[in-house]
PDB file of C-alpha atoms and ligand atoms in Angstrom:
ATOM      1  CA  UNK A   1      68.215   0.425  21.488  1.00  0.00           C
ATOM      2  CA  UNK A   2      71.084   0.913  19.027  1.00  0.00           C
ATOM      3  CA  UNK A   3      71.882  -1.867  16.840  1.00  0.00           C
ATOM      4  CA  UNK A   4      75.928  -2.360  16.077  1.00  0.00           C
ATOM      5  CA  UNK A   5      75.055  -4.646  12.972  1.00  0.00           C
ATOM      6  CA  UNK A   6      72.433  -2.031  11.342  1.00  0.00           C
ATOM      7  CA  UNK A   7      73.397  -0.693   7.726  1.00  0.00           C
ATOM      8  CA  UNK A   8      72.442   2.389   9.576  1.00  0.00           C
ATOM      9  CA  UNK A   9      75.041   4.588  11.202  1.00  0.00           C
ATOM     10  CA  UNK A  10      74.480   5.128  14.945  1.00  0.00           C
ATOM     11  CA  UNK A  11      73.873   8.946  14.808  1.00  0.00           C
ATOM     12  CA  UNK A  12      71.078   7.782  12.028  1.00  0.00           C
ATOM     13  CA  UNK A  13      69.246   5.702  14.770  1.00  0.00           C
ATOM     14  CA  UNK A  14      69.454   8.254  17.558  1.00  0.00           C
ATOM     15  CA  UNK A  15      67.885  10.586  15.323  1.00  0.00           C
ATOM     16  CA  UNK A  16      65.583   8.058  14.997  1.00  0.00           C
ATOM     17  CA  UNK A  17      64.653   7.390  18.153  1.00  0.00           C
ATOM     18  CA  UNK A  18      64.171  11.046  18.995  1.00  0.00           C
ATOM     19  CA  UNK A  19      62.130  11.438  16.494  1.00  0.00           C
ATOM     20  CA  UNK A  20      59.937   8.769  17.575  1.00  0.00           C
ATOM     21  CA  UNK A  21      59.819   9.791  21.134  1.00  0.00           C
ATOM     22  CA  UNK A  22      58.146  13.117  19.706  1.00  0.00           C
ATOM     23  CA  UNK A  23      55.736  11.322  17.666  1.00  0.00           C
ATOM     24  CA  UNK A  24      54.660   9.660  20.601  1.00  0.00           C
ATOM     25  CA  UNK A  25      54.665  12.833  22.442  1.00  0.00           C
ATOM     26  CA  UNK A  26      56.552  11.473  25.018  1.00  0.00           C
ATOM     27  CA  UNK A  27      59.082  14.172  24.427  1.00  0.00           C
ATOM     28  CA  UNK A  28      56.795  17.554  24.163  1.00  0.00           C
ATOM     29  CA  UNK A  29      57.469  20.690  22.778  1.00  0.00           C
ATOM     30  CA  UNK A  30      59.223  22.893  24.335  1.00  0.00           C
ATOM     31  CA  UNK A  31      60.649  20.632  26.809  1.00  0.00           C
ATOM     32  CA  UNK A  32      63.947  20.008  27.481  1.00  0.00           C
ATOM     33  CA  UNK A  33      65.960  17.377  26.089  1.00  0.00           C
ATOM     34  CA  UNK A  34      68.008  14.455  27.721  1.00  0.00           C
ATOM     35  CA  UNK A  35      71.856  16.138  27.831  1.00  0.00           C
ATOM     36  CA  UNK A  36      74.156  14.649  25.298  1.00  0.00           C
ATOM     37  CA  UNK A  37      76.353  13.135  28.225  1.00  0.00           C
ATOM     38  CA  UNK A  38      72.728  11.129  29.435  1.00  0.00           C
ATOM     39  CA  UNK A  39      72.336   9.874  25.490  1.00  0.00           C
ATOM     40  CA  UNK A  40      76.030   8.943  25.249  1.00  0.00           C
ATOM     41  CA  UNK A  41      75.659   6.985  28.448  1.00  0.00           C
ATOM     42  CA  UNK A  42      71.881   5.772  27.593  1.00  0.00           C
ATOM     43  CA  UNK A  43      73.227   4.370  24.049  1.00  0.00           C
ATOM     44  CA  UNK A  44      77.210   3.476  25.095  1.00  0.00           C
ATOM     45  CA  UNK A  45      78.331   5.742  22.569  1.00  0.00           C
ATOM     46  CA  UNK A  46      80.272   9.050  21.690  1.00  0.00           C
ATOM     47  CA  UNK A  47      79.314  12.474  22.765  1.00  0.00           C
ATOM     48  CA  UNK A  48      80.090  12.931  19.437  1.00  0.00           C
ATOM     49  CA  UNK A  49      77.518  10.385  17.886  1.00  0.00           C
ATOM     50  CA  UNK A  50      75.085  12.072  19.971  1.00  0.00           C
ATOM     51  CA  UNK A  51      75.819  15.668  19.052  1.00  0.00           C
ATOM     52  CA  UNK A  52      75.917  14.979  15.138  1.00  0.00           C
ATOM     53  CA  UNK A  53      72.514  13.461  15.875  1.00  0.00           C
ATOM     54  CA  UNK A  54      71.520  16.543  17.450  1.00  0.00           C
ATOM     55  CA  UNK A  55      72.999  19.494  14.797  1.00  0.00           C
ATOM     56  CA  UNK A  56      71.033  17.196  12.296  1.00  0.00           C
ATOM     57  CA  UNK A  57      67.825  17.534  14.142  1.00  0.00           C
ATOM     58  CA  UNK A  58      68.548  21.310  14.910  1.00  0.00           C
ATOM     59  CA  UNK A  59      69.028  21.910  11.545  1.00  0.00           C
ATOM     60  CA  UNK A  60      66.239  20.170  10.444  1.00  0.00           C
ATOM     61  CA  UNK A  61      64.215  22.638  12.894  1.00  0.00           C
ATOM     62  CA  UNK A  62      62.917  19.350  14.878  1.00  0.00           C
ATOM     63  CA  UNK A  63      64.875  20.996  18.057  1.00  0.00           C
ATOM     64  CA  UNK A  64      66.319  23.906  19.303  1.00  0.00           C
ATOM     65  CA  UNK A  65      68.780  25.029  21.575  1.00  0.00           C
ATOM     66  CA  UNK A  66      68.492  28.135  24.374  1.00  0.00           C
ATOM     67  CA  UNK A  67      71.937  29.366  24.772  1.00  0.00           C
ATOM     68  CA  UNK A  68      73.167  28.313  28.430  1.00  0.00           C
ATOM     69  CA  UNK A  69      70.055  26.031  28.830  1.00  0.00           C
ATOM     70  CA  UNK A  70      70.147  23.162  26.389  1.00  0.00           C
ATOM     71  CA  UNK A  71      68.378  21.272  23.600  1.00  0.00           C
ATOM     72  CA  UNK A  72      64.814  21.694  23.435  1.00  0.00           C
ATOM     73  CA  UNK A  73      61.869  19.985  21.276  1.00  0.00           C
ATOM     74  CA  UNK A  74      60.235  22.613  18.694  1.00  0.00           C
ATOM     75  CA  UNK A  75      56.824  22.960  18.284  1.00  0.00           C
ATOM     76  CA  UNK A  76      54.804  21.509  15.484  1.00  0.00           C
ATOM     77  CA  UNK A  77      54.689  23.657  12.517  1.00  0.00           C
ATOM     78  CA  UNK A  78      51.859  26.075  12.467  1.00  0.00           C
ATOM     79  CA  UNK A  79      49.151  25.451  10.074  1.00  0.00           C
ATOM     80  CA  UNK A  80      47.404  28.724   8.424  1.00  0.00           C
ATOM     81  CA  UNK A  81      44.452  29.264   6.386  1.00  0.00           C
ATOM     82  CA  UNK A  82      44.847  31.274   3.025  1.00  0.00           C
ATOM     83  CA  UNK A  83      41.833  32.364   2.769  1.00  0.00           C
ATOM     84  CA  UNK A  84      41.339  34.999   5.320  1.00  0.00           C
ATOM     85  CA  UNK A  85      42.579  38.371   5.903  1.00  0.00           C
ATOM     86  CA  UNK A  86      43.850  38.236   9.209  1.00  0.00           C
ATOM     87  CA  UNK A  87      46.967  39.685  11.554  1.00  0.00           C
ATOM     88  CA  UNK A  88      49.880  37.980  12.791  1.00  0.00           C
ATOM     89  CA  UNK A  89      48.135  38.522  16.070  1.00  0.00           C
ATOM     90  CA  UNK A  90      44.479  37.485  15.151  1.00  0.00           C
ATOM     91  CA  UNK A  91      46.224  34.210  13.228  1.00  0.00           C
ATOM     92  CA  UNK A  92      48.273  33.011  16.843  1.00  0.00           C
ATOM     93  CA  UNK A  93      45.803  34.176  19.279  1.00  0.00           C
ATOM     94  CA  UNK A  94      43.368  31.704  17.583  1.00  0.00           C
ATOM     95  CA  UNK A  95      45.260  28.835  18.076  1.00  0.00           C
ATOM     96  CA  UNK A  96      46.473  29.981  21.586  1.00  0.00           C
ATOM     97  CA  UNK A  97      49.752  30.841  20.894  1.00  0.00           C
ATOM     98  CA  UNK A  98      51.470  34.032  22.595  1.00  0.00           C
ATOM     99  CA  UNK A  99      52.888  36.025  20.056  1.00  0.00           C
ATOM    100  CA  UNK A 100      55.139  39.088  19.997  1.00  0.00           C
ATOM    101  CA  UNK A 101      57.535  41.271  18.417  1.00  0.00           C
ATOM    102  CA  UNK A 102      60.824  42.915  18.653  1.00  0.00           C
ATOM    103  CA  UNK A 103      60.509  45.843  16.845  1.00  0.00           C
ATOM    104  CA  UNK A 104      63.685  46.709  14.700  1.00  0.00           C
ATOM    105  CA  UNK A 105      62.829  49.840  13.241  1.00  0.00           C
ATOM    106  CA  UNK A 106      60.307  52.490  13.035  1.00  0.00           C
ATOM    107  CA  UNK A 107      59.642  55.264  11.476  1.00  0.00           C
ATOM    108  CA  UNK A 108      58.801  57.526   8.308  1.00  0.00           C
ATOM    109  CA  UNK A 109      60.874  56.902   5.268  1.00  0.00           C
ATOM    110  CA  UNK A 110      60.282  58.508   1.535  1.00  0.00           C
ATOM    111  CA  UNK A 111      58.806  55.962  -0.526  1.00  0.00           C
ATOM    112  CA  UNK A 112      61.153  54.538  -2.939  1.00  0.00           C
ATOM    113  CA  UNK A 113      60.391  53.251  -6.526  1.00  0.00           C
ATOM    114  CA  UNK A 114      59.154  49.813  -5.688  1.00  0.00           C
ATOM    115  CA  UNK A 115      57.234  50.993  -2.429  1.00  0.00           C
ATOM    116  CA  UNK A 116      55.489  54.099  -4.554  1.00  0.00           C
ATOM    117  CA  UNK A 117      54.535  51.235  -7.165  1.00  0.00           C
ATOM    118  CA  UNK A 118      53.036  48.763  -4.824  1.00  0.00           C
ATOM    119  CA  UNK A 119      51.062  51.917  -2.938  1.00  0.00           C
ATOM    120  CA  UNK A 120      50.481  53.198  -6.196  1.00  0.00           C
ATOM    121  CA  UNK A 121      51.944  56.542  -4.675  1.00  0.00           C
ATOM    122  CA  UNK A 122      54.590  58.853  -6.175  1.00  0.00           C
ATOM    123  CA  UNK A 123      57.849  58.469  -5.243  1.00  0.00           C
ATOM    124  CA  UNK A 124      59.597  60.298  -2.220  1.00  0.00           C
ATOM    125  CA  UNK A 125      55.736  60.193  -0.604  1.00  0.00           C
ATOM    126  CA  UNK A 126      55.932  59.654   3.043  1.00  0.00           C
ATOM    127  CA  UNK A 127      55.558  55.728   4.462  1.00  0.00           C
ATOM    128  CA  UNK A 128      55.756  54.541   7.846  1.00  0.00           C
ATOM    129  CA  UNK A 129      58.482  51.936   7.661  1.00  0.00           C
ATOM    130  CA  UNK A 130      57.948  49.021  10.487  1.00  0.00           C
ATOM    131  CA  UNK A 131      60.375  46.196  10.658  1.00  0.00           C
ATOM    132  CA  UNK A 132      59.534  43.629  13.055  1.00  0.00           C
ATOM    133  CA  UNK A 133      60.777  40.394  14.455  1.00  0.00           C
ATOM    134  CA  UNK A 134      57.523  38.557  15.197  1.00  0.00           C
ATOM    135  CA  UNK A 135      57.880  35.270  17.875  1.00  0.00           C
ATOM    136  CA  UNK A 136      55.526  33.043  18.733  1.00  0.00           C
ATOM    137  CA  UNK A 137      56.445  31.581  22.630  1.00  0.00           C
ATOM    138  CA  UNK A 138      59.378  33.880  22.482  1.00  0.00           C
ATOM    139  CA  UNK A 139      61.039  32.080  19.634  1.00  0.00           C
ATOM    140  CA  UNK A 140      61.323  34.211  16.150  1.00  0.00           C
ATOM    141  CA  UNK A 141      59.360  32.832  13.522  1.00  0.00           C
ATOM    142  CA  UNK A 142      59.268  35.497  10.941  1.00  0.00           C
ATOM    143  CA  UNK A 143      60.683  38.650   9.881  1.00  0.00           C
ATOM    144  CA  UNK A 144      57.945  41.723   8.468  1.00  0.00           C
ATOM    145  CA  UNK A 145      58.827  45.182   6.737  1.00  0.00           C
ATOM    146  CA  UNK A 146      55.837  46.699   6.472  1.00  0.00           C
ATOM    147  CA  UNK A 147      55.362  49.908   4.600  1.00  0.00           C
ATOM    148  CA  UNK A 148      51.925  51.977   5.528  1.00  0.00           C
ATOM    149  CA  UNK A 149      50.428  55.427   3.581  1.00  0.00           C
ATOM    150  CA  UNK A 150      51.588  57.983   6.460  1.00  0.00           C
ATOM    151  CA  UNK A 151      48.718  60.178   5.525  1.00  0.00           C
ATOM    152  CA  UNK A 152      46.361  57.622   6.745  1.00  0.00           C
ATOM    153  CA  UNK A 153      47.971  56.969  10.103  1.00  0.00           C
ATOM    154  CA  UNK A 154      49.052  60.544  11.100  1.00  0.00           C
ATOM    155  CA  UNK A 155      51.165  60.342  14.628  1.00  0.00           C
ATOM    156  CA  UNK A 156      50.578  56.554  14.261  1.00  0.00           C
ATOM    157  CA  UNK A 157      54.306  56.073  15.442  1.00  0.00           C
ATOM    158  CA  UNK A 158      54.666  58.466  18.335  1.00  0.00           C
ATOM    159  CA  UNK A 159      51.158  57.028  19.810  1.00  0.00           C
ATOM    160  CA  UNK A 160      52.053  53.104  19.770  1.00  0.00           C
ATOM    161  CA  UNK A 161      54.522  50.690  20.816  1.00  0.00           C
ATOM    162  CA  UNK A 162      54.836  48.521  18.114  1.00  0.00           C
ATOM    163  CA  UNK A 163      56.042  45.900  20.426  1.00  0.00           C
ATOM    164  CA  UNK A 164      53.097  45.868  22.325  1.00  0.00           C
ATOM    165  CA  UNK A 165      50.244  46.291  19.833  1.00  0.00           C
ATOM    166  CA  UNK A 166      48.599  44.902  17.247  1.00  0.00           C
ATOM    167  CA  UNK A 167      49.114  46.956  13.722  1.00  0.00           C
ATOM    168  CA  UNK A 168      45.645  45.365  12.541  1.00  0.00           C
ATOM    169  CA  UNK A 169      44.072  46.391  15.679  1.00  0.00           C
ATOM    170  CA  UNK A 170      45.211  49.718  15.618  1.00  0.00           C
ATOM    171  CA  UNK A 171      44.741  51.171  11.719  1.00  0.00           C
ATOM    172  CA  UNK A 172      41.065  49.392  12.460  1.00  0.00           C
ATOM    173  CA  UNK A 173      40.339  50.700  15.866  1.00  0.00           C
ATOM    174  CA  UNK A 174      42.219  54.219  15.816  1.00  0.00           C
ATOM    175  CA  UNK A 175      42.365  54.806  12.235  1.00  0.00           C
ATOM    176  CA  UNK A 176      39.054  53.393  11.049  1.00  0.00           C
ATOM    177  CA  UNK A 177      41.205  51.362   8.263  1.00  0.00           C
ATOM    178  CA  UNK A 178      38.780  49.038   6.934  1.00  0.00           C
ATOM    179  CA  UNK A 179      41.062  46.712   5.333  1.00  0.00           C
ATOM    180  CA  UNK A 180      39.410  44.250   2.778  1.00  0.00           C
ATOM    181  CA  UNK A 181      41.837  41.871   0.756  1.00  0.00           C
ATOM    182  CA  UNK A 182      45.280  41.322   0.373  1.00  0.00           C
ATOM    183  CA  UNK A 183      46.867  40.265  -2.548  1.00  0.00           C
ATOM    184  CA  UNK A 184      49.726  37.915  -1.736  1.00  0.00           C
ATOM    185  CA  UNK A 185      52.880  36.180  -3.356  1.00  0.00           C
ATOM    186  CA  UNK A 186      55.208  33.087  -1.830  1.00  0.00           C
ATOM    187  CA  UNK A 187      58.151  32.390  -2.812  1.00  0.00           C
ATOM    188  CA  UNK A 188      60.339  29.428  -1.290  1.00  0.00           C
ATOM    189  CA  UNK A 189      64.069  30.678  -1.120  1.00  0.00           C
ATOM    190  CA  UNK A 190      67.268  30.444   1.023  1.00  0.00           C
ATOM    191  CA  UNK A 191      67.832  32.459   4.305  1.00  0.00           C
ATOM    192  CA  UNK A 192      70.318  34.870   3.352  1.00  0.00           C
ATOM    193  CA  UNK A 193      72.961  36.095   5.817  1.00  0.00           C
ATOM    194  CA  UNK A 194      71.416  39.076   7.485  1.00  0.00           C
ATOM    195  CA  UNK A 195      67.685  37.183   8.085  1.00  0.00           C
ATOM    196  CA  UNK A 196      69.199  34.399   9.416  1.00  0.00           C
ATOM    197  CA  UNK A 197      70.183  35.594  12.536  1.00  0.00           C
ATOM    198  CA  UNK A 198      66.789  37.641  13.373  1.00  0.00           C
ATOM    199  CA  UNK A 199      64.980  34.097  12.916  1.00  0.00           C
ATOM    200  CA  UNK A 200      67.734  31.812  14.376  1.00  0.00           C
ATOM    201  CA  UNK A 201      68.357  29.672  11.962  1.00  0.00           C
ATOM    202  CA  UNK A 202      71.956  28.919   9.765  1.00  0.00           C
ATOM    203  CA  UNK A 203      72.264  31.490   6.389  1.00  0.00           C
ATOM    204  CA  UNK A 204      70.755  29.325   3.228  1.00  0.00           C
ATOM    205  CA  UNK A 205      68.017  27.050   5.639  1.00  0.00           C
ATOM    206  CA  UNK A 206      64.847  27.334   3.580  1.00  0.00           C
ATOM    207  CA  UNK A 207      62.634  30.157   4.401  1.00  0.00           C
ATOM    208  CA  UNK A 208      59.283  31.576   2.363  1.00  0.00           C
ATOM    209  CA  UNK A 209      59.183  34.619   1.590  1.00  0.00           C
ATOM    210  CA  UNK A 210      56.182  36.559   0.857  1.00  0.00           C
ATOM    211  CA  UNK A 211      55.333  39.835  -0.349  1.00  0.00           C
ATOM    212  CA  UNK A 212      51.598  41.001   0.750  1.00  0.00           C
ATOM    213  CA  UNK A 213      49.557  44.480  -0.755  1.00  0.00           C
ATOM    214  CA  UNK A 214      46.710  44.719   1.608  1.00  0.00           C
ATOM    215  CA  UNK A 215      43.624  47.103   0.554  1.00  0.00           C
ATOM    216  CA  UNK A 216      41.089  49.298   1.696  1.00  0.00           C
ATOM    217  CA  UNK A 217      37.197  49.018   0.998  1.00  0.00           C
ATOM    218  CA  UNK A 218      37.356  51.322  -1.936  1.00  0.00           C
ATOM    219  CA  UNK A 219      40.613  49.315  -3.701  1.00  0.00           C
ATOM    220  CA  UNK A 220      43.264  51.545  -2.205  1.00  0.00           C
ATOM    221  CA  UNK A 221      46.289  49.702  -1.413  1.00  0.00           C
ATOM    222  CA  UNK A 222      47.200  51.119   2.116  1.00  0.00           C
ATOM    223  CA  UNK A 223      50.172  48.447   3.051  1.00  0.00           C
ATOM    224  CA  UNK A 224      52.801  46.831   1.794  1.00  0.00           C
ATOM    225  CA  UNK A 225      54.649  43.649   2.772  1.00  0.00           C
ATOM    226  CA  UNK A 226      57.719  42.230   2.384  1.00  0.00           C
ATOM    227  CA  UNK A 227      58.013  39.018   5.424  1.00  0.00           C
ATOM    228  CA  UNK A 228      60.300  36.013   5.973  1.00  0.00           C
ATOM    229  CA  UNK A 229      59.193  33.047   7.123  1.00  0.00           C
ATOM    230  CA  UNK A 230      60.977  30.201   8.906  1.00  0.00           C
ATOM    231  CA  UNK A 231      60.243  27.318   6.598  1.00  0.00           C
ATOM    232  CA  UNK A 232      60.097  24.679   9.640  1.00  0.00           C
ATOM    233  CA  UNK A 233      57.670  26.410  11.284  1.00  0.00           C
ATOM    234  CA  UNK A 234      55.012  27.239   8.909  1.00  0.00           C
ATOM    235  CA  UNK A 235      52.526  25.002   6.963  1.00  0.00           C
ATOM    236  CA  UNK A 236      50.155  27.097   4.453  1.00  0.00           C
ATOM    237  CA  UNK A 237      46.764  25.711   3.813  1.00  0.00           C
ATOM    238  CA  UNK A 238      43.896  26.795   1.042  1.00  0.00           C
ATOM    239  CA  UNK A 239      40.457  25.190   0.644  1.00  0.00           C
ATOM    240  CA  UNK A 240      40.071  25.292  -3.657  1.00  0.00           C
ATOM    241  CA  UNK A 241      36.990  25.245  -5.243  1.00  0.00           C
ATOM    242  CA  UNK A 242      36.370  23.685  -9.092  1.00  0.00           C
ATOM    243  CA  UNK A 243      34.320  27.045 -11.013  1.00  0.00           C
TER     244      UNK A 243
HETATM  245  C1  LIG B 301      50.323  39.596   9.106  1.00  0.00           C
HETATM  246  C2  LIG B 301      50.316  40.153   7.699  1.00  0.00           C
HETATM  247  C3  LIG B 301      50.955  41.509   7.599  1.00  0.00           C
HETATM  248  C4  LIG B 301      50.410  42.454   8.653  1.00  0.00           C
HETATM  249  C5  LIG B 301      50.533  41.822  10.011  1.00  0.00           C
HETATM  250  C6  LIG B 301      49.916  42.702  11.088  1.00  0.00           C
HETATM  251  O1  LIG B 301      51.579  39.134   9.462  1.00  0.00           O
HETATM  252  N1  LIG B 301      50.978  39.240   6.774  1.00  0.00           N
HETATM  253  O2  LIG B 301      50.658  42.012   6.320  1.00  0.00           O
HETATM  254  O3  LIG B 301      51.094  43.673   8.618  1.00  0.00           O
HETATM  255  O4  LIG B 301      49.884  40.570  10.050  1.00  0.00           O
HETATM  256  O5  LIG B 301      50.162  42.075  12.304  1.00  0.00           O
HETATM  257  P1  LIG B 301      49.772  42.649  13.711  1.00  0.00           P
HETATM  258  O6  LIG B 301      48.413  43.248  13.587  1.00  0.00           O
HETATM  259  O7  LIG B 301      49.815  41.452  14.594  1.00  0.00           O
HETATM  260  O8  LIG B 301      50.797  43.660  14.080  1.00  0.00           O
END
């Protein structure tokens, strides 16, 4: 219950005790929360307590809201390894989530400077140029621009839905790609104004941003990637070994 006398405002302790009712798991992910009118009544306070409470936790990433639905609990940030090449696919399927993506654009652009560099190509080379939305349980949790050697994927665009299928899966299994490493950057920045929408989240929330070069077996560089993660959803984990 609320306490009048606490140094703490009220909108403090409601956060509070949300927060502990999802450590306790009594409020799960994904399920919907008690209406602001019900936490008003519950705690004899203002809507308006209640919904500063709530914009705090939203913000925070702790819940989210479905437009016409209501406030729900998020999941727990998703923990990945960085030591394995893997997919976006591969890395949810493991730990049974359902992921998918919203393809934003497709299709074969001339390499510009910085693309040429990264693919060690020459400039104005062909590239497939895939920009995706990619969700995990329908809710965004990254944005990817991928940029892949057209000469090594010929017709790779007219032949798959993007939306559908796994990129990994397909340069592998209709390609023969046999990608080896990746060399990877991270960078912890703001959401700027056009991500911020594809990932639901307010412009300047924290995101990480990193840039990937993945290569084939005999060091050619086939992709390049420039992705946007939600910082409240992610956690990034590495095993490192004294040499
Ligand atoms: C990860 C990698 C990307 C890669 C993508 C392929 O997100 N960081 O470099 O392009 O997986 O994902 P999928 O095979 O699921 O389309």
């Amino acid at each position: 219950m609320l306490r009048e006398d606490s140094s703490k405002p009220l909108y403090e302790q409601i956060k509070e005790y949300i927060l502990y009712k999802i450590q306790t798991g009594e409020f799960a992910p994904n399920t919907r929360l008690p209406s602001e009118r019900n936490f008003a009544k519950q705690f004899g306070v203002s809507r308006l307590t209640v919904s500063k409470a709530l914009k705090e936790l939203i913000q925070a990433g702790r819940l989210y809201v479905q437009i016409g639905k209501g406030t729900y609990i998020s999941e727990d940030s998703i923990d990945l390894q960085l030591e394995t090449l893997t997919s976006f696919t591969e890395e949810m399927t493991d730990r049974q989530q359902n992921p998918t993506s919203r393809v934003l654009q497709a299709e074969l652009v001339l390499a510009d400077e910085n693309i040429a560099h990264h693919l060690k190509l020459p400039i104005a080379v062909s590239v497939v140029l895939l920009r995706r939305v990619r969700l995990v349980n329908k809710r965004p949790i990254a944005l990817e621009e991928s940029s892949i050697v057209a000469s090594i994927c010929p017709n790779i665009l007219t032949n798959h839905d993007f939306s559908q299928e796994s990129l990994y899966a397909v340069l592998r299994e209709k390609y023969n790609v046999m990608m080896t490493y990746a060399e990877q950057s991270f960078e912890a920045r703001a959401a700027t104004e056009k991500e911020a929408p594809y990932l639901e989240i307010a412009t300047g929330n924290p995101v990480l941003s990193i840039n990937r070069v993945t290569y084939t077996q005999d060091n050619k560089p086939f992709e390049y990637v420039k992705s946007v993660y939600r910082g409240d959803r992610y956690k990034f984990r590495a095993i490192l070994r004294r040499i």
